[in-house]
mmCIF file of C-alpha atoms in Angstrom:
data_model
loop_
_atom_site.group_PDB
_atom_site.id
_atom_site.type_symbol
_atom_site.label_atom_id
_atom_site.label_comp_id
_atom_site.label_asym_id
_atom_site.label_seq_id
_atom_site.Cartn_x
_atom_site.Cartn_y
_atom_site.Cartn_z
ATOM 1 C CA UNK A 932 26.108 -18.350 8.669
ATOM 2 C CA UNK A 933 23.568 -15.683 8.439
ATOM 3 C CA UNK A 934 20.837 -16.483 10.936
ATOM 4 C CA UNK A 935 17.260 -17.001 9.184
ATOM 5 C CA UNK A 936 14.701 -15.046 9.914
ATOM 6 C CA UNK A 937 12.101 -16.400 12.197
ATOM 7 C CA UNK A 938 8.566 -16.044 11.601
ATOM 8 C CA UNK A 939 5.373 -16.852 13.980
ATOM 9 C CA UNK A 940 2.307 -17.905 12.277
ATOM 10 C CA UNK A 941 -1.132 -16.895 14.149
ATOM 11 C CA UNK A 942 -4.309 -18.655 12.479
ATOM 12 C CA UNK A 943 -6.736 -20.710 13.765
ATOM 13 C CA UNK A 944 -7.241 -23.305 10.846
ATOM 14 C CA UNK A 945 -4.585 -26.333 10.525
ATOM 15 C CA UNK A 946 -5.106 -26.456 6.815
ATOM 16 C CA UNK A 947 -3.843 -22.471 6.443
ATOM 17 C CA UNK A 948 -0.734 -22.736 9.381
ATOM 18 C CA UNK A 949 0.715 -26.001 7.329
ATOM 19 C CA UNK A 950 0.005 -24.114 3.955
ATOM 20 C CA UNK A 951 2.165 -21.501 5.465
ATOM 21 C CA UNK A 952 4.440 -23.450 7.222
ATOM 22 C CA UNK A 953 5.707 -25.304 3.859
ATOM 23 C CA UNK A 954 5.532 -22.120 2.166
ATOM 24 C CA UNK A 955 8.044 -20.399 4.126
ATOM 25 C CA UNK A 956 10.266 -23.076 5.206
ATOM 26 C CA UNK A 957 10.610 -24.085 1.566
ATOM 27 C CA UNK A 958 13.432 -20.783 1.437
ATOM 28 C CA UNK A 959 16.211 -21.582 3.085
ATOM 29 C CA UNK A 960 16.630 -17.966 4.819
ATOM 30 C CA UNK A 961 13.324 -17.980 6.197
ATOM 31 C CA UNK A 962 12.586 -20.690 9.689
ATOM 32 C CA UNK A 963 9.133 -21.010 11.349
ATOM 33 C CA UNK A 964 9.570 -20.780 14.624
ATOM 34 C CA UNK A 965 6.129 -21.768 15.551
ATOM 35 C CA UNK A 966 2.608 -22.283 14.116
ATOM 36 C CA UNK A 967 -0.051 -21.558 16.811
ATOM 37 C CA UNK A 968 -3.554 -21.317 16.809
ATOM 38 C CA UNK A 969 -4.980 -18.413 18.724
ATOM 39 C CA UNK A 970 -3.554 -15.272 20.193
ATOM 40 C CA UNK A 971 -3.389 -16.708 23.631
ATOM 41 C CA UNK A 972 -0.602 -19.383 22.444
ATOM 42 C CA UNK A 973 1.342 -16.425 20.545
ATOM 43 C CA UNK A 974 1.400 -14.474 23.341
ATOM 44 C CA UNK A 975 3.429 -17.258 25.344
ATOM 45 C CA UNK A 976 5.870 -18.218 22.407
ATOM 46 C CA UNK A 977 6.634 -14.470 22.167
ATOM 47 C CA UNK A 978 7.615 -14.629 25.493
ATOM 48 C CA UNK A 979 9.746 -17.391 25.097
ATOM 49 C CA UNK A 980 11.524 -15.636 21.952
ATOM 50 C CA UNK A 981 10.661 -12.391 20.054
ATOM 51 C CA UNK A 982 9.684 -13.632 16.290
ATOM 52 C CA UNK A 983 11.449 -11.594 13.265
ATOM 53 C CA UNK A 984 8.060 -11.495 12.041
ATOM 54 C CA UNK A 985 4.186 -12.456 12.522
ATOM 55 C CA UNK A 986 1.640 -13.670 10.151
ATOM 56 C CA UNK A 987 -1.684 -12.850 11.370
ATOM 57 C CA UNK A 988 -5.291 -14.027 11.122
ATOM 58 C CA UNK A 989 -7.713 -11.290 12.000
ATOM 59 C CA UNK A 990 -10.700 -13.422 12.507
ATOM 60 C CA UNK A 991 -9.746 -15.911 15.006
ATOM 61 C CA UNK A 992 -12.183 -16.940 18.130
ATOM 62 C CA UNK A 993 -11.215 -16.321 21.473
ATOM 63 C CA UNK A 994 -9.105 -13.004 20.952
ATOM 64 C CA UNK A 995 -9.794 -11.554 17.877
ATOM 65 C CA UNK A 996 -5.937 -10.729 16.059
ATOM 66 C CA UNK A 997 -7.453 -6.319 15.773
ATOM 67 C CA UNK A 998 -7.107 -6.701 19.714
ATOM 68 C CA UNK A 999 -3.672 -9.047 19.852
ATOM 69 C CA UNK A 1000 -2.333 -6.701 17.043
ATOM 70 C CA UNK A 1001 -3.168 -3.537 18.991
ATOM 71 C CA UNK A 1002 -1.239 -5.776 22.234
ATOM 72 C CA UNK A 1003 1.892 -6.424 20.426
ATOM 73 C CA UNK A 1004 1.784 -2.470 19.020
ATOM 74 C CA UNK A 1005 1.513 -1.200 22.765
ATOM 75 C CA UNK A 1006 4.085 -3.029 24.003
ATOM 76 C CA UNK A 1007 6.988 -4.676 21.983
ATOM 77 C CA UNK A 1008 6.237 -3.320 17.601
ATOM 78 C CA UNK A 1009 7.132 -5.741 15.420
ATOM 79 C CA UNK A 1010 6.599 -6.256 11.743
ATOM 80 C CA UNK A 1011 3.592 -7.749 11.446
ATOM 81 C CA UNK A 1012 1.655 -9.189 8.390
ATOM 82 C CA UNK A 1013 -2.128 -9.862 8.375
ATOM 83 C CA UNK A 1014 -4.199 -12.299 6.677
ATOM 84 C CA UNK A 1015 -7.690 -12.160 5.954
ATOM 85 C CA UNK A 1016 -10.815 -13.076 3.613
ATOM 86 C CA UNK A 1017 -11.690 -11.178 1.086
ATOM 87 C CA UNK A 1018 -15.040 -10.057 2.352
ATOM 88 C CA UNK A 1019 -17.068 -6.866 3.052
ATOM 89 C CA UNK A 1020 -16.378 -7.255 7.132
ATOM 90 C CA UNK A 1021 -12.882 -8.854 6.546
ATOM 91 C CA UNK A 1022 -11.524 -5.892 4.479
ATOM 92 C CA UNK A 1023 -12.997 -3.177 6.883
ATOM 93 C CA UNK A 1024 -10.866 -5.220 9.670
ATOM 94 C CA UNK A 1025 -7.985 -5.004 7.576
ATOM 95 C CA UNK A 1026 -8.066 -1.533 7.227
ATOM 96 C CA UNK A 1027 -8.239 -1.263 11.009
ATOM 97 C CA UNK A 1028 -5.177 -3.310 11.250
ATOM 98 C CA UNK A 1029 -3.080 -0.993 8.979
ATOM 99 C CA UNK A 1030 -3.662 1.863 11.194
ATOM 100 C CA UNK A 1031 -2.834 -0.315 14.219
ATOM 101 C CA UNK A 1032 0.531 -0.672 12.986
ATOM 102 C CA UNK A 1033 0.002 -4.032 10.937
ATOM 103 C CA UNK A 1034 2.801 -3.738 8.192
ATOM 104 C CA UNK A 1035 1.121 -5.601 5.314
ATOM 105 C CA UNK A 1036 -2.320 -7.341 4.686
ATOM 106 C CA UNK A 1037 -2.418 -10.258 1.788
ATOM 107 C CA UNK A 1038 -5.681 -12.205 1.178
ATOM 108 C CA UNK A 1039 -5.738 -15.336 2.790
ATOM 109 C CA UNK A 1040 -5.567 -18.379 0.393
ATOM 110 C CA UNK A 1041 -8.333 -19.940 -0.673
ATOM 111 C CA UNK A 1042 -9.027 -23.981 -1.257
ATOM 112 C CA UNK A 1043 -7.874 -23.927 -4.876
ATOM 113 C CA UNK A 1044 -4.681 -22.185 -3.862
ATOM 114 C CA UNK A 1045 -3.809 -24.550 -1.376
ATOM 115 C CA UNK A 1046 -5.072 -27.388 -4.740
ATOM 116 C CA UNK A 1047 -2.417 -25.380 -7.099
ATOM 117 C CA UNK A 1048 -0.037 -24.280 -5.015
ATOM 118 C CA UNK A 1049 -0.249 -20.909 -5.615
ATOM 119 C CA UNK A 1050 3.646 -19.463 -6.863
ATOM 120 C CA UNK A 1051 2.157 -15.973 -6.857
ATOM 121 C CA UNK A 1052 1.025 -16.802 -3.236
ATOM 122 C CA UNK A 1053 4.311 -18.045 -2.556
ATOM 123 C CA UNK A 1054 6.211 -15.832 -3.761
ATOM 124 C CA UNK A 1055 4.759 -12.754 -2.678
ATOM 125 C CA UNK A 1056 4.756 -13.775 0.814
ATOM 126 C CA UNK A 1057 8.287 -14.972 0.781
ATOM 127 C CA UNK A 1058 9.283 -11.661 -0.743
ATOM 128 C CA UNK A 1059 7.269 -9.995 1.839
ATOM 129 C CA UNK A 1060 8.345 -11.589 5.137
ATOM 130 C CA UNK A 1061 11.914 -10.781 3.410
ATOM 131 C CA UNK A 1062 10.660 -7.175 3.248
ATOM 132 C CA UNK A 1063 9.158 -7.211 6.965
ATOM 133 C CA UNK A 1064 12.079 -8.448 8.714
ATOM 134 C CA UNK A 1065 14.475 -5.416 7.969
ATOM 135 C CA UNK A 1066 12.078 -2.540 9.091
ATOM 136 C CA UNK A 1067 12.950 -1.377 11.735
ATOM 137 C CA UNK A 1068 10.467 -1.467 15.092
ATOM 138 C CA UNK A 1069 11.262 1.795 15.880
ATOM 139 C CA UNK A 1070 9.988 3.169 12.367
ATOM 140 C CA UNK A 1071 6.853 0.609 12.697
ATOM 141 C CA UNK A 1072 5.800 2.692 16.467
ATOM 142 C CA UNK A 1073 6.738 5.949 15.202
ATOM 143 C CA UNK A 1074 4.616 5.945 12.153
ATOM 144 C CA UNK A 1075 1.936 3.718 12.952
ATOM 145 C CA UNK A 1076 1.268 3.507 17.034
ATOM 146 C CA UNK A 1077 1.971 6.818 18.123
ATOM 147 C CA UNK A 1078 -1.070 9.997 17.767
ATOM 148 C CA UNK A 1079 -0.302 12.760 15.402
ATOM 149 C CA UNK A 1080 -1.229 16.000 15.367
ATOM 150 C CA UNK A 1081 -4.019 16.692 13.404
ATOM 151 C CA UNK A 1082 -2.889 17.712 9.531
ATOM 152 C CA UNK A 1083 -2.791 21.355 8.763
ATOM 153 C CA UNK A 1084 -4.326 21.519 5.296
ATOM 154 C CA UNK A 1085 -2.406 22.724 3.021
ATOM 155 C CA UNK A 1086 -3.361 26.762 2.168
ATOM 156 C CA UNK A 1087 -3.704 27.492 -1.558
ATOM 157 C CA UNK A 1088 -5.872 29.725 -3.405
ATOM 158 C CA UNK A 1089 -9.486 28.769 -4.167
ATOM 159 C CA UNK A 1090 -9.998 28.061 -7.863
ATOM 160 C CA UNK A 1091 -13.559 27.813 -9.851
ATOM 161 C CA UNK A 1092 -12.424 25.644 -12.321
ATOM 162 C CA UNK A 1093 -14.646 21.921 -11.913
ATOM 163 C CA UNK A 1094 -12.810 20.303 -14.873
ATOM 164 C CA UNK A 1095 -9.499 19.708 -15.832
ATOM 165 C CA UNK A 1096 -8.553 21.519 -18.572
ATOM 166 C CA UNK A 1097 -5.342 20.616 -21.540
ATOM 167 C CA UNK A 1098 -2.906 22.873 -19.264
ATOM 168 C CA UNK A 1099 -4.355 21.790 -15.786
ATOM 169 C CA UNK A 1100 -1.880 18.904 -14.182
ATOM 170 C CA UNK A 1101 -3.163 16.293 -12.347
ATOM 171 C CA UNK A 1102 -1.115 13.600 -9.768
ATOM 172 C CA UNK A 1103 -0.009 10.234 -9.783
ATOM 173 C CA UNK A 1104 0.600 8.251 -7.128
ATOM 174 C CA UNK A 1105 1.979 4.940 -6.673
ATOM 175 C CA UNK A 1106 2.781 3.080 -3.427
ATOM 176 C CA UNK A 1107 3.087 -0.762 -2.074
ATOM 177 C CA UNK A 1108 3.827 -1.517 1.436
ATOM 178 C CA UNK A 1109 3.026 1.246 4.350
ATOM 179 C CA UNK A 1110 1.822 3.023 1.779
ATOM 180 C CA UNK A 1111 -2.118 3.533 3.226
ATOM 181 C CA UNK A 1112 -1.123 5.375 6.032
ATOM 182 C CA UNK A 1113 1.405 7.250 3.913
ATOM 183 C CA UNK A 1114 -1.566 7.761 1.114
ATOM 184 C CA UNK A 1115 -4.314 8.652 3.950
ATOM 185 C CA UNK A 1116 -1.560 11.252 5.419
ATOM 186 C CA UNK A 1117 -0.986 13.126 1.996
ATOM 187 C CA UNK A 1118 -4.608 13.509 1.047
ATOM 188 C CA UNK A 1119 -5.925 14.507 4.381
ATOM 189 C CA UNK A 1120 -3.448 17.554 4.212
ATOM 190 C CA UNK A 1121 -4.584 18.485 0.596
ATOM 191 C CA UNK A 1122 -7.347 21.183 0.155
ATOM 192 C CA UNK A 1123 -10.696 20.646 -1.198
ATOM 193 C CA UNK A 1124 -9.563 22.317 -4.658
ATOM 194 C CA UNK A 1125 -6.585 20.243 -5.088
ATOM 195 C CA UNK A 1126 -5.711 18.794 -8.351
ATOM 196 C CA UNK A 1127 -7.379 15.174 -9.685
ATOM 197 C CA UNK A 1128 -5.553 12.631 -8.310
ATOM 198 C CA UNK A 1129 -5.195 8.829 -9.608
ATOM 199 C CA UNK A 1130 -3.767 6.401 -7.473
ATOM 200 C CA UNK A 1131 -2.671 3.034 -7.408
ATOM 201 C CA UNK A 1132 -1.950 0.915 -3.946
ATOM 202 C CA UNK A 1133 -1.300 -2.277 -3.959
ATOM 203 C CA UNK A 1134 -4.042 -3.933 -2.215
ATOM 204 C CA UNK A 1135 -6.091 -7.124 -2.740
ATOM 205 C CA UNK A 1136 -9.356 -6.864 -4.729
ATOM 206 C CA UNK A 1137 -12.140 -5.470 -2.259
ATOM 207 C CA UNK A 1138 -10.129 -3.779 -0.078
ATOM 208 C CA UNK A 1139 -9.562 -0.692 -2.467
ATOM 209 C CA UNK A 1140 -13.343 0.129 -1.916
ATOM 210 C CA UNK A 1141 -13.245 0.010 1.820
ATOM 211 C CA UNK A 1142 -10.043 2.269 1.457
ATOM 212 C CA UNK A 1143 -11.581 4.506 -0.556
ATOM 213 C CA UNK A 1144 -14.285 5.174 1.691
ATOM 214 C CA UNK A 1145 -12.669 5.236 4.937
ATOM 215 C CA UNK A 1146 -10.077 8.011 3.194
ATOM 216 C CA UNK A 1147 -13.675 9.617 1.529
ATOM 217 C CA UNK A 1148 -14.308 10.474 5.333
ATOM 218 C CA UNK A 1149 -10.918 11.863 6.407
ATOM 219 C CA UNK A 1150 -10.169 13.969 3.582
ATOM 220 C CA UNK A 1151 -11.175 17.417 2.573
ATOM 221 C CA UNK A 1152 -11.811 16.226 -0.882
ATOM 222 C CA UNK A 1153 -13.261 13.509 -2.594
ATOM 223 C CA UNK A 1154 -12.171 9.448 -2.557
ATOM 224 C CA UNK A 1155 -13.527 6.998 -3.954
ATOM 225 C CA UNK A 1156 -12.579 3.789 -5.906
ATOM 226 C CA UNK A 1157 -12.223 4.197 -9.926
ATOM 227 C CA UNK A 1158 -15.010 3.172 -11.944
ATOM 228 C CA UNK A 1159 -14.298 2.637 -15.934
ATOM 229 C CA UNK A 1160 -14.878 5.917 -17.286
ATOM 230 C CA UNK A 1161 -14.546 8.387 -14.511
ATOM 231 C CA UNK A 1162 -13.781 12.373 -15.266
ATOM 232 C CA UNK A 1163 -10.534 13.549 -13.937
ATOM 233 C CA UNK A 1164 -11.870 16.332 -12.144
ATOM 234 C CA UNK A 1165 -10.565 18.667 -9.605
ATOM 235 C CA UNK A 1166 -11.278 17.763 -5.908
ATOM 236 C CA UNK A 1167 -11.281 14.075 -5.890
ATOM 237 C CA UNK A 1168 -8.942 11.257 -6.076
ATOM 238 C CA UNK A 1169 -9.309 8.124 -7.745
ATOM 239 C CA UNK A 1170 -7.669 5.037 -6.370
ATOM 240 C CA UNK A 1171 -7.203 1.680 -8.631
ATOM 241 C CA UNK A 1172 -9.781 -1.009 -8.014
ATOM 242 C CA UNK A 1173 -7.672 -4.516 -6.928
ATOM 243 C CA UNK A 1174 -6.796 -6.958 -9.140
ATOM 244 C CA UNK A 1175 -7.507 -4.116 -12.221
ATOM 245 C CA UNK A 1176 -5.140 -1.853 -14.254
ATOM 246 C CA UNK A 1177 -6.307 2.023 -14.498
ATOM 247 C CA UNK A 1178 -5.021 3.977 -17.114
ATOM 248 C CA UNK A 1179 -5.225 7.493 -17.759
ATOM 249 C CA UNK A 1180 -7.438 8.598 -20.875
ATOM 250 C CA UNK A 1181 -8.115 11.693 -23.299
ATOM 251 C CA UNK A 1182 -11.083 12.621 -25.296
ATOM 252 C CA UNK A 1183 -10.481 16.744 -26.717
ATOM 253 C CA UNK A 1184 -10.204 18.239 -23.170
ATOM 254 C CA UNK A 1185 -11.487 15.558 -21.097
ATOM 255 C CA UNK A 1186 -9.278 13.095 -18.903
ATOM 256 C CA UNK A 1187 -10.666 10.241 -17.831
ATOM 257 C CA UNK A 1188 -9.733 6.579 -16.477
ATOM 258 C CA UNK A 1189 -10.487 3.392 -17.700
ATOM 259 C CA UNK A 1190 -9.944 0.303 -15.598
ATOM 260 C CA UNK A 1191 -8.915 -2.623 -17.084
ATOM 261 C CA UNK A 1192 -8.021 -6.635 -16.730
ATOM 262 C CA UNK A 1193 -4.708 -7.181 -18.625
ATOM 263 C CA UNK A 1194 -1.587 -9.311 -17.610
ATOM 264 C CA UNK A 1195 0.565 -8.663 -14.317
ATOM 265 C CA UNK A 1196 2.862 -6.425 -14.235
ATOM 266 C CA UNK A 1197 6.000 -6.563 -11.993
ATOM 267 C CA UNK A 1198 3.722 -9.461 -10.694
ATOM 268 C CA UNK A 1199 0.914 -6.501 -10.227
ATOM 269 C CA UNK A 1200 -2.635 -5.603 -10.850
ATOM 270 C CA UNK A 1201 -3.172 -2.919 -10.614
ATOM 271 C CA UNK A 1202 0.878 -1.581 -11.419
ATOM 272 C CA UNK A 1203 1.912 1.740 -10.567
ATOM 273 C CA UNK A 1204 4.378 1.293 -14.142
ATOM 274 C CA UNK A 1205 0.877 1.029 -16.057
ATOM 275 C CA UNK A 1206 -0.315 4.015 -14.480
ATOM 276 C CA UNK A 1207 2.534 6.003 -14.885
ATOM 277 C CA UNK A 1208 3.307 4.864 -18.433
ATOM 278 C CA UNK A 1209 -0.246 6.048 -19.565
ATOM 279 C CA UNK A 1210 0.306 9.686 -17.713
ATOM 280 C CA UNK A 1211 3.670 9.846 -19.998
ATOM 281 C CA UNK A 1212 1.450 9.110 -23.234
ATOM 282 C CA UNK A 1213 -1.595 11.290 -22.036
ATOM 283 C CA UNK A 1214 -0.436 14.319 -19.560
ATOM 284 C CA UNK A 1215 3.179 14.386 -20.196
ATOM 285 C CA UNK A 1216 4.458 17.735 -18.820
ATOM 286 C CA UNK A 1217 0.947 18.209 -17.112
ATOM 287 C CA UNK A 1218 1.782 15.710 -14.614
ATOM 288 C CA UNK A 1219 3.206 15.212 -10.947
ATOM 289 C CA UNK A 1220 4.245 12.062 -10.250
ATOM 290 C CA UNK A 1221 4.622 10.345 -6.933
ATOM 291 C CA UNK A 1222 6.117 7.558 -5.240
ATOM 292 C CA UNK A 1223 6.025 5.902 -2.074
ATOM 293 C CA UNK A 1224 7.232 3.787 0.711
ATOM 294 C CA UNK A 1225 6.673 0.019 -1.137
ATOM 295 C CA UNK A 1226 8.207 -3.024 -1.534
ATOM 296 C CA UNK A 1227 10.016 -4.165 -5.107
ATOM 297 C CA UNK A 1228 10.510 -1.858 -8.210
ATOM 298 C CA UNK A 1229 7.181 -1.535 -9.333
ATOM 299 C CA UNK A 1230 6.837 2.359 -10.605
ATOM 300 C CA UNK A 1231 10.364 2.797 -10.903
ATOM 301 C CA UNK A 1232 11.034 2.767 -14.777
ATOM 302 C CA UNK A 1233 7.968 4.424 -15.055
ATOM 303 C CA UNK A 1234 8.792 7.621 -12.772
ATOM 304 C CA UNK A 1235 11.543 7.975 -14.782
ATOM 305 C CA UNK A 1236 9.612 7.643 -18.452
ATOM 306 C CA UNK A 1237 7.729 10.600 -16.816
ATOM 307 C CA UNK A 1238 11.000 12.659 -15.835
ATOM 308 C CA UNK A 1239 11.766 12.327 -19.384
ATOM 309 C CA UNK A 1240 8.525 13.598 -21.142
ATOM 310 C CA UNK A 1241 8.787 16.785 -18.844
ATOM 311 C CA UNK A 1242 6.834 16.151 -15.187
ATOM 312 C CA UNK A 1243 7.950 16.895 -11.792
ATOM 313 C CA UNK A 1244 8.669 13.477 -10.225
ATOM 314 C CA UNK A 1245 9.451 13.001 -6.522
ATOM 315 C CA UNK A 1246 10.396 9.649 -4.336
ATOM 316 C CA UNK A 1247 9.538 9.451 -0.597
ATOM 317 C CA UNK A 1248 12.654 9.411 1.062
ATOM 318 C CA UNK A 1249 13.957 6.557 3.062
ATOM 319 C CA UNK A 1250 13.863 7.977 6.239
ATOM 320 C CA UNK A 1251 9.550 8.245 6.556
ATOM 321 C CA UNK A 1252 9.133 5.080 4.191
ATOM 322 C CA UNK A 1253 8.547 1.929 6.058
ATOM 323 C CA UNK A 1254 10.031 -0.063 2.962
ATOM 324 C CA UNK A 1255 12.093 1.651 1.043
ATOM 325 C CA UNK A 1256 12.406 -0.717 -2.274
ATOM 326 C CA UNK A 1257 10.202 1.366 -4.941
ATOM 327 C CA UNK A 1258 11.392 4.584 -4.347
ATOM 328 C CA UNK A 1259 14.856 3.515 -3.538
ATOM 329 C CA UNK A 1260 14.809 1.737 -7.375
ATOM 330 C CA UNK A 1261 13.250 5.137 -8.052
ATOM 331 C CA UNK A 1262 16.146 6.953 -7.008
ATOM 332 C CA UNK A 1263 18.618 4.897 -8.308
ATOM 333 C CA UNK A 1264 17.734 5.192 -12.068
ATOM 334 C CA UNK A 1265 17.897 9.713 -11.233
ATOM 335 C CA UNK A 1266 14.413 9.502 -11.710
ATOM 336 C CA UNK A 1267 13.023 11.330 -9.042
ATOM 337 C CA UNK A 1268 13.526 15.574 -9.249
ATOM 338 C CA UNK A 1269 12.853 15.450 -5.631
ATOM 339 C CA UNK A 1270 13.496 13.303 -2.940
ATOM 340 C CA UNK A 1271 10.993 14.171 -0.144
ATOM 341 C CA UNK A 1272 9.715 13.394 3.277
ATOM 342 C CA UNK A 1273 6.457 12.243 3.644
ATOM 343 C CA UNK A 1274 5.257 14.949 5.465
ATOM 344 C CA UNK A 1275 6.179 17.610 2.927
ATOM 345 C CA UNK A 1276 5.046 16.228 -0.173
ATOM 346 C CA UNK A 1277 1.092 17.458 0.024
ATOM 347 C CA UNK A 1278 2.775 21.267 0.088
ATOM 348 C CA UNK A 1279 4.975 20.058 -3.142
ATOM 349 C CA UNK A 1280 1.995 18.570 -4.694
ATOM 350 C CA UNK A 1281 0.212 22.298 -4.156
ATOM 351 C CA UNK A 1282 3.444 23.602 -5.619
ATOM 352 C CA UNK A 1283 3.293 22.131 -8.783
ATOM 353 C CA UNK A 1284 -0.034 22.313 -9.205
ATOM 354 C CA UNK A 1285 -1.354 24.906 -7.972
ATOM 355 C CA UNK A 1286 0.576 27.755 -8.705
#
């Protein structure tokens, strides 16, 4: 029989570790291994036997999980999910975990969760511990652990336009798991002219502001987090607000966003499909659309939609994707024109755009 895979929780609160513990021994290919409350009491049951996969608190007394993560990177990578609150100073941590090497970061579940039992909870985690356990620790270090070299920006010539115009095209990005480093990597190679950008990342709800800003530092152009009504304008990138569909907009030459509450989506919200499905209707052939390393099909169908009215449409490849579900579902309905590396995309983005 196939052996299941084994999972170490890390949180300092009883109530969350036998939340968890039920959770994920409730599938029968899944097996918690052990259910520990500090850092300190990982550390020895990782001696004892090297977990499949971690669940991580952040904010934990003793050792804080930013400085056990950054342990566990630096010595023996492993996938490695974190879980933390959904405030200010929680999603700033997260943020530092996903450059540490941290695979994933869900919010962690609140008192009426743990009152409703939570399926979304559940099964997002299941699917996601699922996802963890097959990347590879090799790919984990090599993108996340070890120092680049800085970015070359990409070299293009300087426009004065400021707005995008009917025949300007503007980029789409979608992306799930691994995709912020993979997001920060592309826009911190683009140059300060580039194309408007709209992006959607699955993320909890605060923690698309903090990423926004911390990218708005790093990159050559603008980042921030959409707003209902924002201009499309060259320069700046717009990433989806958690827990809120953005759609692409028209008035005469104008683009614009507006964000949105609405139903999931391929059990998403934002959804890269809703995205993309609104640059078929509104940009059509003025469009480049992306998509990236992610877990599940989300984006898939609607890369494809955009093939069809007339845009260049490329998939990160699987060799630089730390999960390779969306653009692998990508790929397999021919919707992708290009099937890329990670690294080479921000020079294919200038391509098509910029030309």
């Amino acid at each position: 029989m196939k052996k299941p895979i084994s999972v170490l929780i890390v949180d300092d609160s009883a109530l969350i570790r036998k939340l968890l513990t039920d959770i994920l021994n409730s599938d029968p290919d899944i097996e918690v291994m052990a259910a520990v409350g500090d850092p300190y009491f990982a550390a020895k049951k990782i001696k004892e036997q090297l977990p499949d996969v971690i669940t991580l608190d952040i904010e934990m007394p003793r050792m804080d999980g930013l400085t056990f993560l950054k342990t566990i990177m630096s010595q023996k990578p492993m996938p490695v999910i974190i879980l933390s609150s959904l405030t200010e100073r929680g999603s700033q941590t997260a943020l530092k975990a996903l450059e540490f090497g941290a695979l994933d970061v869900i919010k962690k579940p609140t008192m009426t969760a743990l009152r409703n039992h939570d399926d979304r909870l559940r099964n997002h985690l299941l699917d996601l511990v699922k996802a963890a356990a097959v990347v590879k620790n090799t790919k984990l270090k090599k993108l996340h652990t070890t120092k680049k070299a800085p970015v070359q920006e990409v070299k293009v010539p300087v426009s004065s336009k400021s707005m995008i115009k009917t025949t300007e095209k503007v980029v789409v990005i979608g992306a799930s798991t691994g995709g912020t480093e993979a997001i920060k990597e592309i826009l911190t190679a683009l140059p300060h002219d580039s194309p408007a950008i709209v992006i959607v990342q699955h993320m909890p709800e605060a923690y698309t502001k903090a990423f926004a800003d911390r990218l708005n530092q790093l990159c050559n152009i603008t980042v921030k987090e959409a707003s209902n009504g924002d201009s499309l304008i060259r320069g700046q990138a717009l990433i989806a607000p958690g827990n809120y569909h953005t759609v692409i907009r028209r008035s005469g030459a104008r683009y614009y966003v507006e964000v949105k509450e609405g139903e999931r989506v391929n059990r998403h919200r934002p959804s890269v499909d809703v995205l993309f499905d609104s640059a078929v209707q509104y940009l059509g052939k003025n469009c480049v659309g992306v998509l990236l390393t992610g877990m599940g099909k989300d984006g898939a169908k609607g890369l494809l939609k955009l093939k069809e009215a007339g845009a260049y449409t490329v998939a990160q490849n699987q060799e630089t994707s730390v999960v390779f579900g969306m653009p692998k579902e990508a790929i397999k309905l021919e919707a992708a024109l290009a099937i890329e590396p990670l690294q080479d995309i921000p020079s294919i983005i200038c391509q098509q755009t910029m030309q």
